[in-house]
């Protein structure tokens, strides 16, 4: 009868366990020295070796010929435990035996000495499923057990185990197995089973295993059964019914470019190939999460990538999005997937989601506006948006208008400067207001206009483009030139400029104009 790969290649010694060196080394030392605890608690995510290490520990404490803390797997005790015929080593599923009566029966049987081996071992899997009364019934026997008794508890949800149980056990945390260790183990199993597994497929399976060795072996078993010949990454994606890294990366490029047509065509092709809609959006959400990690934690993000992302693709796509856009995309994808349970048409919901991702301007909510602004800010900061010639616009991305960056103010270049007499500006403004009347003379106040005399040129430095537009008129500039010439006792030329403009020798002739209608320079003689 065929045996699943994760069962066939289950580790039989502590040295065979992959990715849990800290745990296995401690347990081996305790077995060698005899400093054993009466209760152990193994915690960690699924498929990381909790139950496997519990069985190995049960064999190690009862082995007739231990090998440096490892069981020999050859004596009658090891063989009986492996075969499940040893009546003194019991493995209990707490999910189906979670009542207080089950714990009472266990407590009554535990007082008897073992008949086949040295120690009676109880392995309680998924111990967090026990009821509150069952935990209370277990307390006394765990606190003061007989010398021949050993408890090994295993759970994936540590927060559900009462503190009274935690304080009576030695706790070992099983970490998620790294992708490199899983891929290496899959290559070893594939070699033993004559499976032609290439490196790309092994890495893809390792990423999808999400830190669980059992998941990786189960995926390998499934793909090997459905494939004849070499097993590469494309066949892995086709066998498991997922879009794959390349399709996700292609979709993200369409979203970054705002290419709605390309995104919908790709989605339609994947949908026609039988890909699950929820799985596709979930993969897209995982890649979005990876891009957000790269954006916010660039130094250590590579170690936090999920199973659907490739380092090269993530590094290329990260520059195309802002953090605000990625946060909005994750929220939109999660809302769409969560709504599938009540949806009448998943395909329609997914298409609307993709349209919203490609066209953020279709939404006017705060998240969409923030995403668009954050992208614009990132492009301005990186220099991708530059000033355009007058009357023209340039676009760095669809739907985004580039703004001309403001020219920073700079000091006037050294030139022959004639200092204005003290009180010149106030006298000039008073003379203009005294002769003129109307709204045009009301702009001449120090908060709106400051004067700068440079040689025979008088610059009216206006506070903003609106003030400049109101003052930069031929009749107003002619009046100012006349009054200024009378005060200074020599002819002057007048130019109205923005305070933010840089006045240089090269631009001086262009600035000395009274507007587009009358570009001539007016000279007023004293």
Short mmCIF file of C-alpha atoms in Angstrom, two decimals:
data_model
loop_
_atom_site.label_atom_id
_atom_site.label_comp_id
_atom_site.label_asym_id
_atom_site.label_seq_id
_atom_site.Cartn_x
_atom_site.Cartn_y
_atom_site.Cartn_z
CA UNK A 1 0.00 0.00 0.00
CA UNK A 2 1.30 3.45 -0.95
CA UNK A 3 2.44 5.59 1.97
CA UNK A 4 2.37 9.36 1.87
CA UNK A 5 5.77 11.02 1.64
CA UNK A 6 5.38 12.97 4.89
CA UNK A 7 4.74 9.69 6.72
CA UNK A 8 7.39 7.70 4.89
CA UNK A 9 10.11 10.26 5.56
CA UNK A 10 9.13 11.21 9.11
CA UNK A 11 12.34 11.70 11.16
CA UNK A 12 13.20 8.81 13.46
CA UNK A 13 15.98 10.45 15.48
CA UNK A 14 16.66 13.94 16.79
CA UNK A 15 19.46 14.35 14.25
CA UNK A 16 17.00 13.84 11.38
CA UNK A 17 14.75 16.72 12.46
CA UNK A 18 15.24 19.71 10.14
CA UNK A 19 15.31 23.30 11.31
CA UNK A 20 14.88 22.74 15.09
CA UNK A 21 18.48 22.41 16.27
CA UNK A 22 17.93 24.36 19.49
CA UNK A 23 15.11 22.05 20.60
CA UNK A 24 16.68 18.76 19.56
CA UNK A 25 20.06 19.59 21.10
CA UNK A 26 18.46 20.33 24.48
CA UNK A 27 16.36 17.17 24.45
CA UNK A 28 19.36 15.03 23.50
CA UNK A 29 21.41 16.45 26.36
CA UNK A 30 18.60 15.79 28.83
CA UNK A 31 18.28 12.17 27.69
CA UNK A 32 22.04 11.65 27.94
CA UNK A 33 22.37 13.18 31.40
CA UNK A 34 19.11 11.82 32.74
CA UNK A 35 17.92 15.28 33.83
CA UNK A 36 14.47 14.80 32.41
CA UNK A 37 11.39 16.81 33.25
CA UNK A 38 8.10 15.09 34.05
CA UNK A 39 6.12 17.30 31.61
CA UNK A 40 6.96 18.99 28.31
CA UNK A 41 4.96 21.45 26.22
CA UNK A 42 5.80 21.72 22.51
CA UNK A 43 4.40 24.80 20.76
CA UNK A 44 4.66 26.08 17.22
CA UNK A 45 2.87 26.27 13.87
CA UNK A 46 1.71 23.21 11.96
CA UNK A 47 4.18 20.87 10.34
CA UNK A 48 7.25 21.98 12.28
CA UNK A 49 7.93 18.67 14.10
CA UNK A 50 6.12 18.86 17.45
CA UNK A 51 4.49 15.41 17.36
CA UNK A 52 7.52 13.91 15.65
CA UNK A 53 9.85 15.10 18.41
CA UNK A 54 7.38 13.86 21.02
CA UNK A 55 7.52 10.36 19.53
CA UNK A 56 11.30 10.46 19.28
CA UNK A 57 11.53 11.56 22.92
CA UNK A 58 9.20 8.73 23.95
CA UNK A 59 11.51 6.26 22.19
CA UNK A 60 14.68 7.85 23.53
CA UNK A 61 13.65 7.58 27.22
CA UNK A 62 12.68 3.91 26.74
CA UNK A 63 15.41 2.80 24.31
CA UNK A 64 17.55 -0.18 25.39
CA UNK A 65 20.61 1.10 23.52
CA UNK A 66 20.46 4.91 23.17
CA UNK A 67 22.99 6.49 20.79
CA UNK A 68 24.16 9.84 22.26
CA UNK A 69 20.62 10.84 23.17
CA UNK A 70 19.02 9.36 20.04
CA UNK A 71 16.95 6.15 20.01
CA UNK A 72 18.54 3.20 18.26
CA UNK A 73 15.29 2.26 16.44
CA UNK A 74 16.41 -1.38 16.59
CA UNK A 75 15.47 -2.62 20.06
CA UNK A 76 12.10 -4.13 20.85
CA UNK A 77 10.96 -0.96 22.69
CA UNK A 78 11.71 1.33 19.71
CA UNK A 79 10.07 -1.04 17.24
CA UNK A 80 6.94 -1.39 19.41
CA UNK A 81 6.59 2.36 19.77
CA UNK A 82 7.06 2.88 16.01
CA UNK A 83 4.45 0.22 15.27
CA UNK A 84 2.01 1.69 17.79
CA UNK A 85 1.70 -1.59 19.72
CA UNK A 86 3.33 -0.39 22.93
CA UNK A 87 0.56 -0.08 25.52
CA UNK A 88 2.69 2.16 27.74
CA UNK A 89 3.14 4.92 25.14
CA UNK A 90 -0.23 6.47 24.34
CA UNK A 91 -0.93 9.26 21.86
CA UNK A 92 -4.20 11.05 22.66
CA UNK A 93 -6.04 13.47 20.41
CA UNK A 94 -7.40 16.19 22.68
CA UNK A 95 -9.75 17.43 19.96
CA UNK A 96 -11.88 14.27 20.22
CA UNK A 97 -11.09 13.44 23.87
CA UNK A 98 -11.55 16.83 25.46
CA UNK A 99 -13.98 16.03 28.26
CA UNK A 100 -13.29 15.74 31.95
CA UNK A 101 -14.23 12.04 31.90
CA UNK A 102 -11.46 11.31 29.38
CA UNK A 103 -8.90 13.02 31.61
CA UNK A 104 -10.17 11.13 34.67
CA UNK A 105 -9.69 7.79 32.86
CA UNK A 106 -6.18 8.90 31.88
CA UNK A 107 -5.41 9.86 35.48
CA UNK A 108 -6.67 6.52 36.81
CA UNK A 109 -4.55 4.51 34.35
CA UNK A 110 -1.43 6.62 34.87
CA UNK A 111 -0.78 5.30 38.36
CA UNK A 112 0.05 1.82 37.06
CA UNK A 113 3.68 1.02 36.32
CA UNK A 114 4.65 0.29 32.70
CA UNK A 115 4.65 -3.34 31.60
CA UNK A 116 6.82 -3.22 28.45
CA UNK A 117 9.14 -0.21 28.78
CA UNK A 118 10.80 1.88 31.49
CA UNK A 119 8.46 4.88 31.45
CA UNK A 120 4.80 5.37 30.67
CA UNK A 121 4.47 8.28 28.20
CA UNK A 122 1.32 10.24 27.36
CA UNK A 123 1.46 12.38 24.22
CA UNK A 124 -1.54 14.76 24.19
CA UNK A 125 -1.82 16.41 20.79
CA UNK A 126 -3.72 19.71 20.33
CA UNK A 127 -3.94 20.06 24.10
CA UNK A 128 -5.56 23.51 23.81
CA UNK A 129 -8.80 21.74 22.79
CA UNK A 130 -9.34 20.41 26.32
CA UNK A 131 -12.22 21.96 28.25
CA UNK A 132 -11.68 24.03 31.36
CA UNK A 133 -12.79 21.20 33.63
CA UNK A 134 -10.51 18.78 31.81
CA UNK A 135 -7.53 21.10 32.35
CA UNK A 136 -8.39 21.33 36.04
CA UNK A 137 -8.55 17.54 36.28
CA UNK A 138 -5.13 17.31 34.63
CA UNK A 139 -3.44 19.75 36.98
CA UNK A 140 -2.80 17.44 39.93
CA UNK A 141 -1.34 14.53 37.96
CA UNK A 142 0.95 16.90 36.00
CA UNK A 143 2.12 18.66 39.15
CA UNK A 144 3.03 15.51 41.12
CA UNK A 145 3.20 12.56 38.72
CA UNK A 146 4.63 9.12 39.58
CA UNK A 147 8.30 8.57 38.75
CA UNK A 148 7.46 6.31 35.84
CA UNK A 149 5.20 8.88 34.13
CA UNK A 150 6.06 11.42 31.39
CA UNK A 151 3.67 13.91 29.81
CA UNK A 152 4.33 15.51 26.41
CA UNK A 153 1.79 18.14 25.38
CA UNK A 154 1.65 19.64 21.89
CA UNK A 155 -0.34 22.66 20.69
CA UNK A 156 -0.48 25.21 17.90
CA UNK A 157 -2.36 27.80 20.00
CA UNK A 158 -0.35 28.50 23.11
CA UNK A 159 -2.58 31.35 24.29
CA UNK A 160 -5.42 28.88 24.91
CA UNK A 161 -3.42 26.82 27.40
CA UNK A 162 -4.03 27.90 31.02
CA UNK A 163 -1.14 29.47 32.91
CA UNK A 164 -1.46 26.76 35.58
CA UNK A 165 -0.50 24.17 32.96
CA UNK A 166 2.26 26.31 31.48
CA UNK A 167 3.97 26.74 34.85
CA UNK A 168 4.19 22.96 35.35
CA UNK A 169 5.84 22.18 32.00
CA UNK A 170 9.11 22.78 30.24
CA UNK A 171 8.13 24.74 27.16
CA UNK A 172 9.89 24.33 23.78
CA UNK A 173 8.98 26.64 20.91
CA UNK A 174 9.29 25.19 17.42
CA UNK A 175 10.18 27.82 14.85
CA UNK A 176 8.99 27.92 11.27
CA UNK A 177 11.42 26.06 9.05
CA UNK A 178 13.31 28.25 6.60
CA UNK A 179 12.66 27.98 2.88
CA UNK A 180 16.25 26.88 2.27
CA UNK A 181 15.94 23.94 4.69
CA UNK A 182 12.59 22.89 3.23
CA UNK A 183 13.90 23.06 -0.35
CA UNK A 184 16.96 21.01 0.59
CA UNK A 185 14.81 18.35 2.26
CA UNK A 186 12.48 18.21 -0.75
CA UNK A 187 15.45 17.68 -3.04
CA UNK A 188 16.62 14.80 -0.84
CA UNK A 189 13.18 13.14 -0.82
CA UNK A 190 12.81 13.65 -4.58
CA UNK A 191 16.16 11.97 -5.16
CA UNK A 192 15.15 9.01 -2.99
CA UNK A 193 11.82 8.69 -4.84
CA UNK A 194 13.32 9.17 -8.35
CA UNK A 195 11.40 12.42 -8.87
CA UNK A 196 12.99 14.84 -11.35
CA UNK A 197 12.60 18.02 -9.30
CA UNK A 198 14.43 21.15 -10.45
CA UNK A 199 15.60 23.92 -8.16
CA UNK A 200 12.91 26.38 -9.20
CA UNK A 201 10.12 23.93 -8.37
CA UNK A 202 11.73 23.08 -5.02
CA UNK A 203 11.92 26.77 -4.08
CA UNK A 204 8.32 27.32 -5.19
CA UNK A 205 7.11 24.41 -3.04
CA UNK A 206 9.19 25.64 -0.12
CA UNK A 207 7.64 29.12 -0.36
CA UNK A 208 4.12 27.70 -0.47
CA UNK A 209 4.83 25.44 2.50
CA UNK A 210 4.96 28.57 4.70
CA UNK A 211 7.47 27.14 7.17
CA UNK A 212 5.85 23.68 7.50
CA UNK A 213 7.83 20.64 6.36
CA UNK A 214 4.73 18.45 6.26
CA UNK A 215 3.01 20.92 3.92
CA UNK A 216 6.03 20.91 1.61
CA UNK A 217 6.15 17.12 1.42
CA UNK A 218 2.39 16.90 0.83
CA UNK A 219 2.64 19.42 -2.01
CA UNK A 220 5.56 17.50 -3.53
CA UNK A 221 3.57 14.27 -3.28
CA UNK A 222 0.62 15.86 -5.06
CA UNK A 223 2.65 17.42 -7.86
CA UNK A 224 4.76 14.31 -8.45
CA UNK A 225 1.60 12.19 -8.82
CA UNK A 226 0.14 14.54 -11.43
CA UNK A 227 3.27 15.12 -13.50
CA UNK A 228 5.26 12.86 -15.80
CA UNK A 229 8.83 13.91 -16.49
CA UNK A 230 10.64 16.88 -15.04
CA UNK A 231 8.78 18.79 -12.36
CA UNK A 232 9.43 22.50 -12.84
CA UNK A 233 7.83 25.59 -11.31
CA UNK A 234 5.29 26.06 -14.13
CA UNK A 235 3.99 22.53 -13.66
CA UNK A 236 3.82 23.08 -9.93
CA UNK A 237 1.61 26.15 -10.41
CA UNK A 238 -0.55 24.34 -12.97
CA UNK A 239 -0.98 21.30 -10.73
CA UNK A 240 -1.91 23.32 -7.64
CA UNK A 241 -4.25 25.65 -9.54
CA UNK A 242 -2.56 28.92 -8.60
CA UNK A 243 -1.51 31.85 -10.74
CA UNK A 244 2.15 31.73 -9.84
CA UNK A 245 4.85 34.30 -9.22
CA UNK A 246 5.21 35.40 -12.83
CA UNK A 247 1.49 35.99 -13.31
CA UNK A 248 1.29 37.95 -10.05
CA UNK A 249 4.29 40.06 -11.02
CA UNK A 250 2.78 40.71 -14.45
CA UNK A 251 -0.51 41.78 -12.86
CA UNK A 252 1.31 44.13 -10.48
CA UNK A 253 3.10 45.75 -13.44
CA UNK A 254 -0.22 46.41 -15.14
CA UNK A 255 -1.54 47.98 -11.93
CA UNK A 256 1.57 50.14 -11.55
CA UNK A 257 1.19 51.41 -15.13
CA UNK A 258 -2.55 51.94 -14.78
CA UNK A 259 -3.10 49.49 -17.65
CA UNK A 260 -6.66 48.40 -16.93
CA UNK A 261 -7.02 46.56 -20.22
CA UNK A 262 -3.91 44.45 -19.67
CA UNK A 263 -4.92 43.57 -16.11
CA UNK A 264 -8.41 42.47 -17.16
CA UNK A 265 -7.10 40.44 -20.11
CA UNK A 266 -4.63 38.64 -17.84
CA UNK A 267 -7.35 37.97 -15.27
CA UNK A 268 -9.66 36.61 -17.97
CA UNK A 269 -6.94 34.27 -19.22
CA UNK A 270 -6.21 32.94 -15.73
CA UNK A 271 -9.94 32.57 -15.06
CA UNK A 272 -10.37 30.59 -18.29
CA UNK A 273 -7.53 28.29 -17.24
CA UNK A 274 -9.49 27.36 -14.12
CA UNK A 275 -7.62 29.40 -11.54
CA UNK A 276 -9.59 30.09 -8.39
CA UNK A 277 -10.65 33.75 -8.13
CA UNK A 278 -10.14 33.94 -4.37
CA UNK A 279 -6.72 32.29 -4.66
CA UNK A 280 -5.65 34.78 -7.35
CA UNK A 281 -6.60 37.80 -5.25
CA UNK A 282 -5.01 36.24 -2.18
CA UNK A 283 -1.74 35.78 -4.07
CA UNK A 284 -1.97 39.39 -5.25
CA UNK A 285 -2.54 40.52 -1.66
CA UNK A 286 0.50 38.55 -0.49
CA UNK A 287 2.70 40.16 -3.14
CA UNK A 288 1.31 43.58 -2.20
CA UNK A 289 2.22 42.84 1.40
CA UNK A 290 5.76 41.89 0.34
CA UNK A 291 6.12 45.13 -1.62
CA UNK A 292 4.94 47.08 1.41
CA UNK A 293 7.55 45.32 3.54
CA UNK A 294 10.23 46.24 1.01
CA UNK A 295 9.03 49.85 1.07
CA UNK A 296 8.88 50.24 4.84
CA UNK A 297 11.66 47.86 5.97
CA UNK A 298 14.17 47.66 3.10
CA UNK A 299 16.99 46.30 5.21
CA UNK A 300 15.34 43.10 6.40
CA UNK A 301 12.37 42.65 4.07
CA UNK A 302 13.97 39.85 2.03
CA UNK A 303 13.75 37.54 5.04
CA UNK A 304 10.04 38.34 5.45
CA UNK A 305 8.84 37.53 1.93
CA UNK A 306 5.78 35.31 1.64
CA UNK A 307 5.42 32.24 -0.55
CA UNK A 308 4.12 33.96 -3.69
CA UNK A 309 6.91 36.48 -4.24
CA UNK A 310 10.28 36.28 -5.89
CA UNK A 311 13.12 38.49 -4.68
CA UNK A 312 13.93 39.78 -8.18
CA UNK A 313 10.33 40.66 -9.04
CA UNK A 314 9.74 42.36 -5.69
CA UNK A 315 12.92 44.43 -6.03
CA UNK A 316 11.82 45.67 -9.47
CA UNK A 317 8.21 46.43 -8.55
CA UNK A 318 8.93 48.14 -5.23
CA UNK A 319 10.01 51.37 -6.92
CA UNK A 320 6.75 51.64 -8.89
CA UNK A 321 4.49 52.07 -5.85
CA UNK A 322 4.30 54.36 -2.87
CA UNK A 323 3.55 53.14 0.64
CA UNK A 324 0.14 54.82 0.54
CA UNK A 325 -0.79 53.04 -2.68
CA UNK A 326 0.24 49.64 -1.34
CA UNK A 327 -1.72 50.13 1.87
CA UNK A 328 -4.82 51.07 -0.14
CA UNK A 329 -4.37 48.06 -2.42
CA UNK A 330 -4.07 45.65 0.50
CA UNK A 331 -7.23 47.05 2.10
CA UNK A 332 -9.16 46.82 -1.18
CA UNK A 333 -8.04 43.24 -1.85
CA UNK A 334 -8.86 42.09 1.67
CA UNK A 335 -12.32 43.65 1.50
CA UNK A 336 -13.02 41.97 -1.84
CA UNK A 337 -11.91 38.52 -0.68
CA UNK A 338 -13.86 38.87 2.56
CA UNK A 339 -17.00 39.72 0.57
CA UNK A 340 -16.82 36.57 -1.56
CA UNK A 341 -18.85 34.65 1.04
CA UNK A 342 -21.87 36.88 0.35
CA UNK A 343 -21.20 37.59 -3.32
CA UNK A 344 -23.41 36.48 -6.19
CA UNK A 345 -20.60 36.78 -8.75
CA UNK A 346 -17.00 36.44 -7.62
CA UNK A 347 -15.71 37.16 -11.09
CA UNK A 348 -17.51 40.50 -11.24
CA UNK A 349 -16.26 41.50 -7.79
CA UNK A 350 -12.70 40.60 -8.74
CA UNK A 351 -12.89 42.60 -11.98
CA UNK A 352 -14.24 45.65 -10.16
CA UNK A 353 -11.41 45.29 -7.65
CA UNK A 354 -8.78 45.21 -10.41
CA UNK A 355 -10.32 48.25 -12.11
CA UNK A 356 -10.20 50.12 -8.80
CA UNK A 357 -6.56 49.16 -8.30
CA UNK A 358 -5.56 50.33 -11.78
CA UNK A 359 -7.66 53.51 -11.68
CA UNK A 360 -7.50 55.08 -8.20
CA UNK A 361 -8.98 58.29 -9.59
CA UNK A 362 -12.35 56.51 -9.89
CA UNK A 363 -12.67 56.63 -6.09
CA UNK A 364 -12.79 59.80 -4.04
CA UNK A 365 -12.38 58.22 -0.62
CA UNK A 366 -9.55 59.27 1.67
CA UNK A 367 -7.46 56.15 0.99
CA UNK A 368 -7.53 56.67 -2.80
CA UNK A 369 -6.70 60.37 -2.52
CA UNK A 370 -3.86 59.61 -0.13
CA UNK A 371 -2.51 56.97 -2.51
CA UNK A 372 -2.47 59.40 -5.42
CA UNK A 373 -0.84 62.14 -3.37
CA UNK A 374 1.80 59.81 -1.95
CA UNK A 375 2.73 58.65 -5.46
CA UNK A 376 3.04 62.26 -6.60
CA UNK A 377 5.21 63.12 -3.59
CA UNK A 378 7.49 60.14 -4.20
CA UNK A 379 7.95 61.08 -7.85
CA UNK A 380 8.74 64.69 -7.01
CA UNK A 381 11.23 63.63 -4.34
CA UNK A 382 12.95 61.18 -6.70
CA UNK A 383 13.21 63.74 -9.50
CA UNK A 384 10.97 61.85 -11.92
CA UNK A 385 8.78 64.95 -12.33
CA UNK A 386 10.55 67.92 -13.92
CA UNK A 387 9.37 71.34 -14.97
CA UNK A 388 7.83 71.51 -18.42
CA UNK A 389 8.15 74.29 -21.01
CA UNK A 390 5.60 77.06 -20.81
CA UNK A 391 2.20 76.00 -22.08
CA UNK A 392 3.05 72.29 -22.06
CA UNK A 393 2.54 69.43 -19.64
CA UNK A 394 4.48 66.23 -19.08
CA UNK A 395 3.15 63.08 -17.45
CA UNK A 396 5.18 60.45 -15.63
CA UNK A 397 2.19 58.19 -15.16
CA UNK A 398 -1.35 57.98 -16.57
CA UNK A 399 -3.69 60.41 -14.87
CA UNK A 400 -0.95 62.29 -12.99
CA UNK A 401 -0.16 65.86 -14.05
CA UNK A 402 3.32 67.05 -13.33
CA UNK A 403 3.65 70.37 -11.56
CA UNK A 404 6.55 72.72 -12.15
CA UNK A 405 8.64 72.78 -9.03
CA UNK A 406 8.98 76.22 -7.52
CA UNK A 407 12.31 77.96 -8.13
CA UNK A 408 13.92 78.59 -4.76
CA UNK A 409 14.74 82.20 -4.00
CA UNK A 410 18.36 83.20 -4.43
CA UNK A 411 20.27 86.41 -3.79
CA UNK A 412 20.67 88.91 -6.61
CA UNK A 413 23.97 88.64 -8.40
CA UNK A 414 26.47 91.40 -7.51
CA UNK A 415 26.07 94.39 -9.76
CA UNK A 416 26.33 98.16 -9.60
CA UNK A 417 23.72 98.84 -6.99
CA UNK A 418 22.46 102.32 -6.20
CA UNK A 419 21.10 102.41 -2.71
CA UNK A 420 17.69 103.98 -2.37
CA UNK A 421 17.40 106.85 0.11
CA UNK A 422 15.94 106.18 3.51
CA UNK A 423 12.13 106.11 3.38
CA UNK A 424 12.09 105.71 -0.40
CA UNK A 425 9.59 102.83 -0.41
CA UNK A 426 7.10 104.52 1.92
CA UNK A 427 7.40 107.80 0.01
CA UNK A 428 6.86 106.00 -3.31
CA UNK A 429 3.75 104.15 -2.11
CA UNK A 430 2.33 107.34 -0.60
CA UNK A 431 2.84 109.25 -3.87
CA UNK A 432 1.18 106.49 -5.88
CA UNK A 433 -1.84 106.31 -3.61
CA UNK A 434 -2.13 110.13 -3.40
CA UNK A 435 -2.41 110.60 -7.13
CA UNK A 436 -4.18 107.37 -8.09
CA UNK A 437 -7.55 106.07 -6.97
CA UNK A 438 -9.23 102.72 -7.26
CA UNK A 439 -8.40 99.13 -6.51
CA UNK A 440 -5.13 99.10 -8.50
CA UNK A 441 -3.32 101.43 -6.09
CA UNK A 442 -4.45 99.45 -3.02
CA UNK A 443 -1.88 96.72 -3.73
CA UNK A 444 1.06 98.99 -2.88
CA UNK A 445 1.59 98.03 0.76
CA UNK A 446 4.72 96.38 2.22
CA UNK A 447 2.88 93.07 2.74
CA UNK A 448 2.20 92.84 -1.01
CA UNK A 449 5.12 94.66 -2.66
CA UNK A 450 8.74 95.31 -1.66
CA UNK A 451 11.09 97.49 -3.72
CA UNK A 452 14.64 96.72 -4.76
CA UNK A 453 16.77 99.36 -6.56
CA UNK A 454 19.54 97.92 -8.71
CA UNK A 455 21.35 100.49 -10.79
CA UNK A 456 18.71 102.31 -12.80
CA UNK A 457 16.25 99.44 -12.44
CA UNK A 458 13.57 99.40 -9.77
CA UNK A 459 12.21 95.88 -9.08
CA UNK A 460 8.74 95.53 -7.57
CA UNK A 461 8.96 92.17 -5.78
CA UNK A 462 5.37 90.93 -5.52
CA UNK A 463 4.20 88.48 -2.86
CA UNK A 464 2.76 85.78 -5.09
CA UNK A 465 1.61 85.38 -8.65
CA UNK A 466 -1.80 86.93 -8.01
CA UNK A 467 -0.32 90.21 -6.77
CA UNK A 468 2.13 90.16 -9.69
CA UNK A 469 -0.78 89.80 -12.13
CA UNK A 470 -2.54 92.83 -10.63
CA UNK A 471 0.54 95.08 -10.72
CA UNK A 472 2.32 93.97 -13.89
CA UNK A 473 0.32 96.30 -16.14
CA UNK A 474 1.80 99.04 -18.41
CA UNK A 475 -0.21 101.91 -16.98
CA UNK A 476 0.64 101.00 -13.38
CA UNK A 477 4.34 100.46 -14.08
CA UNK A 478 4.53 103.76 -16.00
CA UNK A 479 3.04 105.59 -13.02
CA UNK A 480 5.49 103.90 -10.63
CA UNK A 481 8.42 104.81 -12.91
CA UNK A 482 7.32 108.43 -13.02
CA UNK A 483 6.96 108.75 -9.24
CA UNK A 484 10.21 106.88 -8.54
CA UNK A 485 12.15 109.04 -11.02
CA UNK A 486 10.83 112.14 -9.34
CA UNK A 487 11.94 110.94 -5.89
CA UNK A 488 15.38 109.67 -7.03
CA UNK A 489 16.07 112.64 -9.39
CA UNK A 490 17.16 110.37 -12.26
CA UNK A 491 15.45 108.16 -14.85
CA UNK A 492 14.55 104.63 -13.76
CA UNK A 493 13.13 101.54 -15.36
CA UNK A 494 10.55 99.48 -13.51
CA UNK A 495 9.97 95.68 -13.58
CA UNK A 496 7.44 93.68 -11.59
CA UNK A 497 8.69 90.23 -10.52
CA UNK A 498 7.67 87.45 -8.17
CA UNK A 499 9.54 87.28 -4.89
CA UNK A 500 10.27 83.60 -5.62
CA UNK A 501 11.97 84.43 -8.97
CA UNK A 502 15.73 84.50 -9.21
CA UNK A 503 17.04 87.76 -10.67
CA UNK A 504 20.20 87.18 -12.70
CA UNK A 505 21.97 89.11 -15.41
CA UNK A 506 20.78 86.62 -18.02
CA UNK A 507 17.16 87.08 -17.04
CA UNK A 508 17.25 90.81 -16.38
CA UNK A 509 16.28 91.83 -19.93
CA UNK A 510 13.41 89.34 -19.94
CA UNK A 511 12.10 90.59 -16.59
CA UNK A 512 12.13 94.25 -17.58
CA UNK A 513 8.82 94.09 -19.41
CA UNK A 514 5.50 95.68 -18.60
CA UNK A 515 3.53 92.62 -19.68
CA UNK A 516 2.91 90.58 -22.81
CA UNK A 517 0.97 93.40 -24.46
CA UNK A 518 3.70 96.02 -24.08
CA UNK A 519 7.19 94.45 -23.90
CA UNK A 520 8.97 97.78 -24.30
CA UNK A 521 10.93 99.27 -21.41
CA UNK A 522 9.70 102.65 -20.27
CA UNK A 523 12.24 105.35 -19.35
CA UNK A 524 11.14 108.34 -17.38
CA UNK A 525 13.38 111.37 -17.41
CA UNK A 526 13.64 113.60 -14.45
#
